[in-house]
């Protein structure tokens, strides 16, 4: 069907290894989707949902042991261990090819191998890159169809070229003892075996767009980041864009699809979503940093998504969506905890068991259950989201969940200081997750599990980019999660975060003042708009949210030092920034 020798040679080689009964080349057409859906429904791999209430939607359950990304089974296989760095698992490439090769040998016998060409980035963009995933899972093909621009469009982009990321995936027997996600950045190759869970098997996402992508970015002079991208339109119709990185469980998808508060809507402000998870950023001809969302869909966590927390996400999932590991209702629709509708009396839980709720009941939906939905269906999708040039980024936001140390918002003094702020990002565990409160999990730039090379070199790349971008974005840190003495959130969060975003973008335009503090530039309390939330927040509340507690910062710096002590290639500038911070704090 396609004529590209580099591709067919490699497909033949991989078919020789995995020995499928048949090979099917994916074209991305509607007829193909219908056929694959029918086949997967007949085999029980998926179930069709109620096609009147949820047109085009299907349901899938993963194996019970296969519900999340497996960081301990994820490897960066560079020839030299130091190039993978202290924060990645490493395996020598020969060992990984041998070990996984033995598992892949014959793994597709009795199965079909699907050849899935896909494009990360818009079809008309010079920023975009091609991947080909070979998989024995129809579920993977149907997901890739939503998450990427899949099929003919990708082969047309590749033309006769050989520059594509080679991905091989087999479910094998879904045995966690035989599960590995290996990346070979020096070979543009990803091998994933033994899993059927999204983050491990939709190879365009974390594996290509972040791990291989970050490596390519370092080599080619651009940035692959774990960031949402959003635009804020002013009443005059001008749109400013920002990119933001948060560790998981910090409301990233909610921020990406935020609805501005009433006061701002009344004035004519709008928020547009460009991407919810990944940004590929390059220096534009105008000297600014321009970002593209390489993905085509959202792979979002379902629990907690409601008409209150994120109406735009929920509305995106009303058609053409794949639901994984949520609860199934008797009328062929879906439910999850935190959906904002009462728990059903009867449901089938994510394991396929009858569920009737009750106090001691396990969750009906797995906490990491997901929706895979086309980005184009999002009510607030930006008109620019497929712009081949991307969108110009005015601000970069870093954030985490910090009870005390980080204020609501501060701006770094300059790019290098901003890199230090990103490098020291972290989030605190909550009691519910681990039984421990206040343990900081460091997650620089939210890239700890996704950086495809030595993270010290990654910081150096950030510092180098700062020297190369003539007009770089300004860098900020936000924290929606400050707690008061009784453990209650002080800031209302969700759509109200717009008030902070507004100050940030005004700062970028030179329209907002700031006070200089030891940690960065901070808003004057009266610069955070509180119209409409005066019942909850007054100027004293904002003062509290912006306060800096010296003892907490002293502890924070010690904790950062401990984290950095394992880095073999920490740039001197990062250490210098830390010393300057300590000096400014009088420590
Ligand atoms: C995701 C993640 O699924 O970051 O996006 O884990
Ligand atoms: Mn993510």
Coordinates of C-alpha atoms and ligand atoms in Angstrom, one line a residue:
X1 CA 0.0 0.0 0.0
X2 CA 2.8 2.4 0.8
X3 CA 6.1 2.4 -1.0
X4 CA 8.9 3.4 1.3
X5 CA 11.8 1.0 1.3
X6 CA 13.2 2.0 4.6
X7 CA 9.9 1.4 6.2
X8 CA 9.1 -1.9 4.5
X9 CA 12.6 -3.3 5.2
X10 CA 12.2 -2.5 8.9
X11 CA 8.7 -3.9 9.0
X12 CA 9.9 -7.1 7.4
X13 CA 12.7 -7.4 9.8
X14 CA 10.4 -6.9 12.8
X15 CA 7.9 -9.3 11.4
X16 CA 10.7 -11.9 11.0
X17 CA 11.2 -11.5 14.8
X18 CA 7.7 -11.4 16.1
X19 CA 6.2 -13.8 13.4
X20 CA 2.7 -12.5 13.1
X21 CA 0.1 -14.5 11.1
X22 CA -0.8 -11.4 9.1
X23 CA 0.4 -7.8 8.6
X24 CA -2.1 -5.0 8.2
X25 CA -1.0 -1.5 7.1
X26 CA -3.1 1.2 8.7
X27 CA -4.4 4.0 6.5
X28 CA -6.4 6.0 9.1
X29 CA -9.7 5.9 7.1
X30 CA -13.2 5.8 8.6
X31 CA -13.9 2.4 7.0
X32 CA -10.8 1.0 8.7
X33 CA -11.9 2.4 12.1
X34 CA -15.3 0.8 11.7
X35 CA -13.8 -2.6 10.7
X36 CA -11.3 -2.6 13.5
X37 CA -14.0 -1.6 16.0
X38 CA -16.2 -4.4 14.9
X39 CA -13.4 -6.9 15.1
X40 CA -12.3 -5.8 18.6
X41 CA -15.9 -5.9 19.8
X42 CA -16.4 -9.4 18.4
X43 CA -13.3 -10.6 20.2
X44 CA -14.2 -8.9 23.5
X45 CA -11.2 -6.6 23.4
X46 CA -13.6 -3.6 23.6
X47 CA -17.3 -3.1 24.2
X48 CA -19.5 -0.7 22.3
X49 CA -21.2 1.9 24.5
X50 CA -24.7 3.2 24.1
X51 CA -24.4 4.7 20.6
X52 CA -27.4 7.0 21.1
X53 CA -26.1 8.6 24.3
X54 CA -22.4 8.3 23.5
X55 CA -22.0 8.1 19.7
X56 CA -18.8 6.5 18.5
X57 CA -17.7 5.7 22.1
X58 CA -16.2 2.4 23.2
X59 CA -15.0 0.8 26.4
X60 CA -12.0 -1.2 27.3
X61 CA -10.7 -2.9 30.5
X62 CA -7.0 -3.5 30.9
X63 CA -5.5 -6.4 32.8
X64 CA -5.8 -5.7 36.6
X65 CA -2.0 -5.7 36.9
X66 CA -1.6 -3.2 34.1
X67 CA -3.2 0.1 35.0
X68 CA -0.5 2.7 34.9
X69 CA 2.9 3.7 33.6
X70 CA 5.7 1.5 35.0
X71 CA 8.6 3.8 35.8
X72 CA 10.7 0.9 37.3
X73 CA 10.4 -1.0 34.0
X74 CA 11.1 2.0 31.8
X75 CA 14.7 2.2 30.5
X76 CA 16.8 4.6 28.6
X77 CA 19.3 2.5 26.6
X78 CA 22.2 4.8 25.7
X79 CA 25.6 3.3 24.9
X80 CA 27.1 5.1 27.9
X81 CA 25.4 4.8 31.3
X82 CA 26.3 8.5 32.1
X83 CA 24.3 9.6 29.1
X84 CA 21.1 8.2 30.7
X85 CA 22.0 10.0 33.9
X86 CA 21.2 9.4 37.6
X87 CA 17.4 9.7 37.3
X88 CA 16.8 7.1 34.6
X89 CA 16.9 3.3 34.7
X90 CA 19.6 2.3 32.2
X91 CA 20.3 -0.9 30.3
X92 CA 23.1 -1.2 27.7
X93 CA 21.5 -1.3 24.2
X94 CA 22.9 -4.7 23.2
X95 CA 21.5 -6.2 26.5
X96 CA 18.1 -4.6 26.0
X97 CA 17.9 -5.7 22.3
X98 CA 18.8 -9.3 23.4
X99 CA 16.6 -9.4 26.4
X100 CA 13.5 -7.9 24.7
X101 CA 14.4 -9.6 21.4
X102 CA 14.0 -13.0 23.1
X103 CA 10.6 -11.9 24.4
X104 CA 9.5 -10.5 21.0
X105 CA 10.6 -13.7 19.3
X106 CA 7.3 -15.2 18.1
X107 CA 5.2 -12.9 20.3
X108 CA 2.8 -12.2 17.5
X109 CA 2.3 -15.7 16.3
X110 CA -1.5 -16.3 15.9
X111 CA -2.0 -12.5 15.9
X112 CA -2.0 -9.7 13.4
X113 CA 0.7 -7.1 13.3
X114 CA -0.7 -3.6 12.6
X115 CA 1.7 -1.1 11.0
X116 CA 0.7 2.3 12.4
X117 CA 2.3 5.3 10.7
X118 CA 1.6 8.4 12.8
X119 CA 2.6 12.1 12.7
X120 CA 3.4 14.1 15.8
X121 CA 2.4 17.7 15.1
X122 CA 0.2 19.3 12.4
X123 CA 0.4 17.8 8.9
X124 CA 1.4 21.1 7.4
X125 CA 4.2 21.9 9.9
X126 CA 7.9 21.6 9.4
X127 CA 8.0 21.0 13.2
X128 CA 6.3 17.6 12.9
X129 CA 7.9 14.2 13.1
X130 CA 6.9 10.7 11.9
X131 CA 6.7 7.6 14.0
X132 CA 5.7 4.1 13.0
X133 CA 4.4 1.8 15.7
X134 CA 4.1 -1.9 15.1
X135 CA 1.6 -3.4 17.5
X136 CA -0.5 -6.5 18.0
X137 CA -3.3 -4.6 19.8
X138 CA -6.4 -3.1 18.0
X139 CA -7.0 -1.1 21.2
X140 CA -3.6 0.6 20.6
X141 CA -4.5 1.3 16.9
X142 CA -7.8 2.9 17.9
X143 CA -6.2 5.0 20.6
X144 CA -3.4 6.1 18.3
X145 CA -6.0 7.2 15.8
X146 CA -7.3 9.7 18.4
X147 CA -4.0 10.7 19.9
X148 CA -2.0 11.2 16.7
X149 CA -2.6 12.0 13.1
X150 CA -2.5 8.5 11.9
X151 CA -2.2 6.6 8.6
X152 CA -1.7 8.0 5.1
X153 CA -1.1 11.5 6.4
X154 CA 2.0 10.3 8.2
X155 CA 3.4 8.3 5.2
X156 CA 2.7 11.3 2.9
X157 CA 4.8 13.4 5.3
X158 CA 7.6 10.9 5.4
X159 CA 7.6 10.5 1.6
X160 CA 10.6 8.4 0.5
X161 CA 12.6 9.4 3.7
X162 CA 13.9 7.2 6.4
X163 CA 13.7 9.7 9.3
X164 CA 11.1 8.1 11.5
X165 CA 10.9 6.7 15.1
X166 CA 10.7 2.9 15.0
X167 CA 8.3 1.7 17.6
X168 CA 7.7 -2.0 18.4
X169 CA 4.9 -3.1 20.8
X170 CA 3.5 -6.4 21.7
X171 CA 1.1 -7.2 24.5
X172 CA 2.8 -10.6 24.8
X173 CA 1.0 -12.2 27.8
X174 CA 0.6 -9.0 29.9
X175 CA 2.8 -10.6 32.5
X176 CA 4.5 -7.9 34.6
X177 CA 7.5 -10.1 34.9
X178 CA 7.9 -9.8 31.1
X179 CA 7.1 -6.1 30.8
X180 CA 9.7 -3.5 29.6
X181 CA 9.5 -0.1 28.0
X182 CA 12.9 0.5 26.5
X183 CA 14.1 3.6 24.6
X184 CA 17.1 3.7 22.3
X185 CA 17.5 7.4 21.7
X186 CA 20.7 6.9 19.6
X187 CA 18.7 4.6 17.3
X188 CA 15.4 6.5 17.2
X189 CA 13.8 3.3 18.5
X190 CA 11.3 2.3 21.2
X191 CA 10.5 -1.3 22.2
X192 CA 7.6 -1.9 24.5
X193 CA 6.5 -5.3 25.6
X194 CA 4.1 -6.9 28.1
X195 CA 1.7 -4.0 28.7
X196 CA -1.6 -2.8 27.2
X197 CA -1.8 0.4 29.3
X198 CA -1.9 3.7 27.4
X199 CA 1.3 5.5 28.7
X200 CA 3.3 2.3 28.1
X201 CA 2.0 1.5 24.7
X202 CA 0.7 4.6 22.9
X203 CA 4.3 5.1 21.8
X204 CA 3.7 8.6 20.2
X205 CA 3.0 10.1 23.6
X206 CA 5.5 9.9 26.5
X207 CA 7.9 7.5 24.7
X208 CA 8.3 9.5 21.5
X209 CA 7.1 13.1 22.2
X210 CA 8.9 13.3 25.5
X211 CA 11.7 10.8 25.9
X212 CA 13.0 10.5 22.3
X213 CA 11.7 14.0 21.7
X214 CA 13.8 15.6 24.5
X215 CA 16.9 13.8 23.2
X216 CA 16.2 15.1 19.6
X217 CA 15.5 18.5 21.0
X218 CA 18.9 18.6 22.8
X219 CA 20.6 17.5 19.6
X220 CA 18.7 19.7 17.2
X221 CA 18.3 22.9 19.4
X222 CA 14.6 22.8 20.4
X223 CA 12.6 21.7 23.5
X224 CA 10.2 18.8 24.1
X225 CA 8.4 19.6 27.3
X226 CA 5.7 18.1 29.5
X227 CA 3.6 21.2 29.3
X228 CA 0.1 22.3 28.6
X229 CA -0.4 25.2 26.2
X230 CA -3.2 27.7 26.6
X231 CA -4.1 31.1 25.2
X232 CA -5.9 34.0 26.9
X233 CA -7.9 36.3 24.7
X234 CA -8.4 39.8 25.9
X235 CA -11.6 41.8 25.3
X236 CA -9.7 43.5 22.4
X237 CA -9.3 40.1 20.7
X238 CA -5.5 39.7 21.3
X239 CA -4.4 36.3 22.4
X240 CA -1.3 35.7 24.7
X241 CA -0.1 32.1 25.2
X242 CA 1.6 30.3 28.0
X243 CA 3.0 26.9 28.6
X244 CA 2.9 25.2 32.0
X245 CA 4.5 22.2 33.6
X246 CA 3.1 20.5 36.7
X247 CA 3.7 17.1 38.3
X248 CA 0.7 14.7 38.2
X249 CA -2.3 15.5 40.4
X250 CA -1.9 19.3 40.2
X251 CA -4.8 20.1 37.9
X252 CA -2.9 20.4 34.7
X253 CA -5.8 19.4 32.4
X254 CA -8.1 21.6 34.4
X255 CA -5.8 24.6 33.9
X256 CA -5.5 23.8 30.2
X257 CA -9.3 24.0 29.8
X258 CA -10.0 26.6 32.5
X259 CA -13.2 28.7 32.3
X260 CA -12.5 32.3 33.4
X261 CA -14.5 33.6 36.4
X262 CA -17.6 35.7 35.8
X263 CA -16.0 39.1 36.2
X264 CA -13.5 38.2 33.4
X265 CA -16.1 36.7 31.1
X266 CA -18.2 39.8 31.6
X267 CA -15.3 41.9 30.4
X268 CA -14.8 39.6 27.4
X269 CA -11.8 37.4 28.4
X270 CA -11.7 33.9 26.9
X271 CA -9.3 30.9 27.5
X272 CA -8.3 28.7 24.6
X273 CA -6.7 25.3 24.9
X274 CA -3.8 24.4 22.5
X275 CA -2.6 21.3 24.3
X276 CA -3.1 19.6 27.7
X277 CA 0.1 17.6 28.1
X278 CA 3.1 18.1 25.7
X279 CA 4.7 21.1 24.0
X280 CA 7.4 21.1 21.3
X281 CA 9.0 24.5 21.3
X282 CA 11.3 26.1 18.8
X283 CA 12.8 29.5 18.2
X284 CA 10.7 31.4 15.7
X285 CA 12.0 33.8 13.0
X286 CA 10.8 36.7 15.2
X287 CA 13.1 35.5 18.1
X288 CA 10.3 34.3 20.3
X289 CA 9.7 30.7 21.4
X290 CA 6.9 29.1 19.5
X291 CA 5.0 26.0 20.7
X292 CA 3.2 23.2 19.0
X293 CA 1.1 20.5 20.6
X294 CA 2.3 17.4 18.9
X295 CA -0.7 15.4 19.9
X296 CA -4.2 15.1 18.3
X297 CA -6.2 14.0 21.4
X298 CA -6.4 14.0 25.1
X299 CA -5.6 11.0 27.3
X300 CA -7.1 12.3 30.5
X301 CA -7.7 10.9 33.9
X302 CA -11.5 10.4 34.3
X303 CA -12.1 10.4 38.1
X304 CA -12.7 13.9 39.4
X305 CA -13.7 15.2 35.9
X306 CA -17.1 16.8 36.3
X307 CA -19.2 19.6 35.0
X308 CA -17.9 21.6 38.0
X309 CA -14.1 20.8 37.9
X310 CA -13.7 20.7 34.1
X311 CA -16.8 21.0 31.9
X312 CA -14.8 21.4 28.8
X313 CA -13.0 18.0 29.3
X314 CA -16.3 16.3 30.1
X315 CA -18.0 17.7 27.1
X316 CA -15.0 16.6 24.9
X317 CA -15.8 13.0 25.8
X318 CA -19.4 12.9 24.7
X319 CA -18.6 11.2 21.4
X320 CA -15.9 9.3 19.6
X321 CA -14.1 8.6 22.9
X322 CA -12.4 5.5 24.3
X323 CA -13.1 4.9 28.0
X324 CA -10.6 2.7 29.8
X325 CA -11.1 1.2 33.3
X326 CA -14.1 3.4 34.2
X327 CA -17.3 2.0 35.6
X328 CA -20.0 0.8 33.2
X329 CA -23.7 1.5 33.8
X330 CA -26.6 -0.7 32.8
X331 CA -27.7 1.7 30.0
X332 CA -24.3 1.4 28.3
X333 CA -22.9 4.7 29.6
X334 CA -20.0 5.3 31.9
X335 CA -19.4 6.6 35.4
X336 CA -16.5 7.4 37.7
X337 CA -16.0 8.8 41.2
X338 CA -16.1 12.6 41.2
X339 CA -18.2 12.8 38.0
X340 CA -20.6 15.0 39.9
X341 CA -23.6 12.7 39.5
X342 CA -24.8 10.4 42.3
X343 CA -23.2 6.9 42.5
X344 CA -25.3 4.4 40.6
X345 CA -27.1 1.7 42.5
X346 CA -25.8 -0.9 40.1
X347 CA -22.7 -0.8 37.9
X348 CA -20.0 -3.0 36.6
X349 CA -16.7 -1.9 38.1
X350 CA -13.4 -1.5 36.2
X351 CA -12.5 -5.2 37.0
X352 CA -15.8 -6.4 35.4
X353 CA -17.5 -7.2 38.7
X354 CA -21.0 -6.1 39.8
X355 CA -20.8 -3.0 41.9
X356 CA -23.4 -1.6 44.3
X357 CA -21.4 1.0 46.2
X358 CA -21.7 1.2 49.9
X359 CA -19.3 2.3 52.5
X360 CA -16.7 -0.4 52.2
X361 CA -16.9 -0.8 48.4
X362 CA -13.8 -0.5 46.3
X363 CA -13.8 2.3 43.7
X364 CA -16.0 1.6 40.7
X365 CA -13.6 3.3 38.4
X366 CA -9.9 2.8 38.7
X367 CA -8.3 6.0 40.0
X368 CA -6.1 6.1 36.9
X369 CA -9.0 5.3 34.5
X370 CA -8.9 7.3 31.4
X371 CA -10.7 8.9 28.4
X372 CA -9.1 9.1 25.0
X373 CA -10.9 11.9 23.2
X374 CA -10.2 13.9 20.0
X375 CA -8.8 17.4 20.9
X376 CA -10.8 18.9 18.1
X377 CA -14.0 18.2 20.0
X378 CA -13.0 20.3 23.0
X379 CA -15.4 23.3 23.2
X380 CA -12.5 25.7 24.0
X381 CA -10.0 24.3 21.5
X382 CA -7.9 27.1 20.2
X383 CA -8.5 28.2 16.5
X384 CA -4.7 28.1 16.4
X385 CA -4.1 24.6 17.7
X386 CA -3.1 23.2 14.3
X387 CA -1.2 26.3 13.2
X388 CA 1.9 24.8 11.5
X389 CA 4.1 27.5 13.2
X390 CA 2.6 26.9 16.6
X391 CA 1.8 29.8 19.0
X392 CA 4.2 32.3 20.5
X393 CA 4.8 31.7 24.2
X394 CA 4.9 34.7 26.5
X395 CA 5.2 32.9 29.8
X396 CA 6.3 29.5 31.1
X397 CA 4.8 28.4 34.4
X398 CA 6.2 25.8 36.8
X399 CA 4.2 24.6 39.7
X400 CA 3.6 21.9 42.3
X401 CA 1.6 21.1 45.3
X402 CA 3.2 22.8 48.3
X403 CA 1.5 23.3 51.6
X404 CA 3.7 26.1 52.9
X405 CA 6.9 27.0 51.1
X406 CA 5.9 28.3 47.6
X407 CA 3.7 31.4 47.4
X408 CA 0.7 31.7 45.1
X409 CA 2.9 33.1 42.4
X410 CA 6.3 34.6 41.8
X411 CA 8.3 35.5 38.7
X412 CA 11.9 34.5 38.2
X413 CA 14.4 37.4 37.9
X414 CA 15.6 36.1 34.5
X415 CA 15.8 33.0 32.3
X416 CA 18.6 31.3 34.3
X417 CA 16.9 31.9 37.6
X418 CA 13.7 30.5 35.9
X419 CA 15.6 27.3 34.9
X420 CA 16.7 26.9 38.6
X421 CA 13.0 27.4 39.6
X422 CA 12.0 24.6 37.2
X423 CA 14.9 22.4 38.3
X424 CA 13.8 22.6 41.9
X425 CA 10.1 21.9 41.2
X426 CA 8.5 19.4 43.4
X427 CA 5.2 18.3 44.9
X428 CA 4.2 17.1 48.3
X429 CA 2.5 13.8 48.8
X430 CA -0.8 13.9 50.5
X431 CA -1.9 11.7 53.4
X432 CA -4.3 9.8 51.1
X433 CA -1.6 8.7 48.7
X434 CA 1.1 7.4 51.1
X435 CA 0.1 8.0 54.7
X436 CA 2.9 10.5 54.9
X437 CA 2.3 14.3 54.7
X438 CA 4.7 16.8 53.4
X439 CA 7.2 14.5 51.7
X440 CA 8.5 16.4 48.7
X441 CA 8.8 14.4 45.5
X442 CA 11.2 16.4 43.3
X443 CA 10.2 16.5 39.7
X444 CA 12.2 19.0 37.7
X445 CA 10.1 20.6 35.0
X446 CA 7.7 17.7 35.6
X447 CA 10.1 15.7 33.4
X448 CA 11.7 13.3 35.9
X449 CA 10.0 10.2 34.3
X450 CA 10.2 11.6 30.8
X451 CA 13.6 13.0 30.1
X452 CA 15.4 10.7 27.6
X453 CA 18.9 11.6 28.6
X454 CA 21.0 12.8 31.6
X455 CA 19.0 15.3 33.5
X456 CA 22.0 17.4 34.3
X457 CA 22.5 17.8 30.5
X458 CA 18.8 18.6 30.3
X459 CA 19.3 21.6 32.7
X460 CA 22.3 22.6 30.6
X461 CA 20.1 22.5 27.5
X462 CA 17.6 24.8 29.1
X463 CA 20.4 27.2 30.0
X464 CA 21.7 27.1 26.5
X465 CA 18.3 27.7 25.0
X466 CA 18.1 30.9 27.1
X467 CA 21.2 32.1 25.4
X468 CA 19.8 31.3 22.0
X469 CA 16.3 32.8 22.3
X470 CA 16.5 36.5 21.6
X471 CA 13.1 37.2 23.2
X472 CA 12.5 34.4 25.7
X473 CA 9.3 33.8 27.6
X474 CA 9.3 35.0 31.2
X475 CA 9.3 32.2 33.8
X476 CA 6.9 32.0 36.8
X477 CA 6.2 29.6 39.6
X478 CA 2.6 29.0 40.8
X479 CA 1.2 27.1 43.8
X480 CA -2.6 26.7 44.0
X481 CA -2.3 24.5 47.1
X482 CA -1.1 26.6 50.0
X483 CA -2.8 25.4 53.3
X484 CA -3.8 27.4 56.3
X485 CA -3.0 26.3 59.9
X486 CA -6.0 23.9 59.9
X487 CA -5.0 22.2 56.7
X488 CA -7.6 23.9 54.4
X489 CA -6.7 25.3 51.0
X490 CA -6.5 29.0 51.1
X491 CA -6.9 29.7 47.4
X492 CA -10.1 28.6 45.7
X493 CA -8.3 27.3 42.6
X494 CA -9.9 26.0 39.4
X495 CA -11.3 28.8 37.2
X496 CA -10.2 31.4 39.8
X497 CA -6.6 30.6 38.8
X498 CA -7.4 32.8 35.9
X499 CA -6.8 35.8 38.3
X500 CA -3.1 34.7 38.7
X501 CA -2.7 33.9 35.0
X502 CA -4.0 37.4 34.2
X503 CA -1.3 39.0 36.4
X504 CA 1.3 36.8 34.8
X505 CA 0.3 37.8 31.3
X506 CA 0.1 41.5 32.3
X507 CA 3.6 41.2 33.7
X508 CA 4.8 39.9 30.3
X509 CA 3.3 42.9 28.6
X510 CA 4.8 45.3 31.1
X511 CA 1.3 46.2 32.4
X512 CA 1.5 45.0 36.0
X513 CA 3.7 46.0 38.8
X514 CA 5.6 43.8 41.2
X515 CA 7.6 43.8 44.4
X516 CA 11.0 42.4 44.5
X517 CA 11.5 39.6 47.1
X518 CA 14.2 37.2 48.0
X519 CA 12.7 34.5 45.8
X520 CA 11.6 36.6 42.8
X521 CA 9.1 39.3 41.7
X522 CA 5.8 39.0 43.5
X523 CA 2.5 40.7 42.7
X524 CA 1.3 43.5 45.0
X525 CA -1.7 42.1 46.8
X526 CA -4.0 44.5 45.2
X527 CA -2.8 43.4 41.7
X528 CA -4.6 40.0 42.1
X529 CA -8.2 40.7 41.2
X530 CA -10.7 39.5 43.8
X531 CA -14.0 40.8 42.3
X532 CA -16.5 38.0 42.8
X533 CA -14.6 36.0 45.4
X534 CA -14.6 38.6 48.2
X535 CA -16.4 36.2 50.5
X536 CA -13.5 33.8 50.4
X537 CA -10.5 36.0 49.7
X538 CA -9.5 39.5 50.8
X539 CA -6.3 41.4 50.7
X540 CA -5.1 39.8 53.9
X541 CA -5.7 36.4 52.4
X542 CA -3.6 37.4 49.4
X543 CA -0.9 38.7 51.7
X544 CA -0.9 35.3 53.4
X545 CA -0.7 33.5 50.1
X546 CA 2.3 35.6 49.1
X547 CA 4.1 35.3 52.3
X548 CA 7.6 33.8 52.5
X549 CA 8.5 31.8 55.5
X550 CA 12.3 31.8 56.0
X551 CA 12.5 28.6 58.0
X552 CA 10.5 26.7 55.4
X553 CA 12.8 28.0 52.7
X554 CA 15.9 27.1 54.7
X555 CA 14.5 23.5 54.8
X556 CA 13.6 23.7 51.2
X557 CA 17.1 24.6 50.1
X558 CA 18.5 21.7 52.2
X559 CA 16.1 19.3 50.5
X560 CA 17.1 20.6 47.0
X561 CA 20.7 20.1 47.9
X562 CA 20.1 16.5 48.8
X563 CA 18.2 15.9 45.5
X564 CA 21.0 17.6 43.5
X565 CA 23.7 15.6 45.3
X566 CA 23.0 12.6 43.1
X567 CA 23.5 14.6 39.9
X568 CA 26.8 13.9 38.2
X569 CA 26.5 16.7 35.6
X570 CA 24.7 19.5 37.4
X571 CA 25.5 22.7 35.7
X572 CA 27.5 25.1 37.8
X573 CA 24.8 27.8 37.1
X574 CA 22.2 25.8 39.0
X575 CA 24.4 25.6 42.1
X576 CA 25.2 29.3 41.7
X577 CA 21.5 30.2 41.6
X578 CA 21.0 28.2 44.8
X579 CA 23.8 30.1 46.5
X580 CA 22.3 33.4 45.4
X581 CA 18.9 32.4 46.7
X582 CA 20.3 31.5 50.1
X583 CA 22.2 34.8 50.2
X584 CA 19.1 36.8 49.3
X585 CA 17.2 35.0 52.1
X586 CA 20.0 35.8 54.5
X587 CA 20.7 32.2 55.1
Ligands
LIG1 C1 0.0 11.5 31.9 C2 1.1 11.6 32.9 O1 -0.7 10.5 31.7 O2 1.8 12.6 33.0 O3 -0.1 12.5 31.2 O4 1.3 10.6 33.6
LIG2 MN1 1.4 13.9 31.3

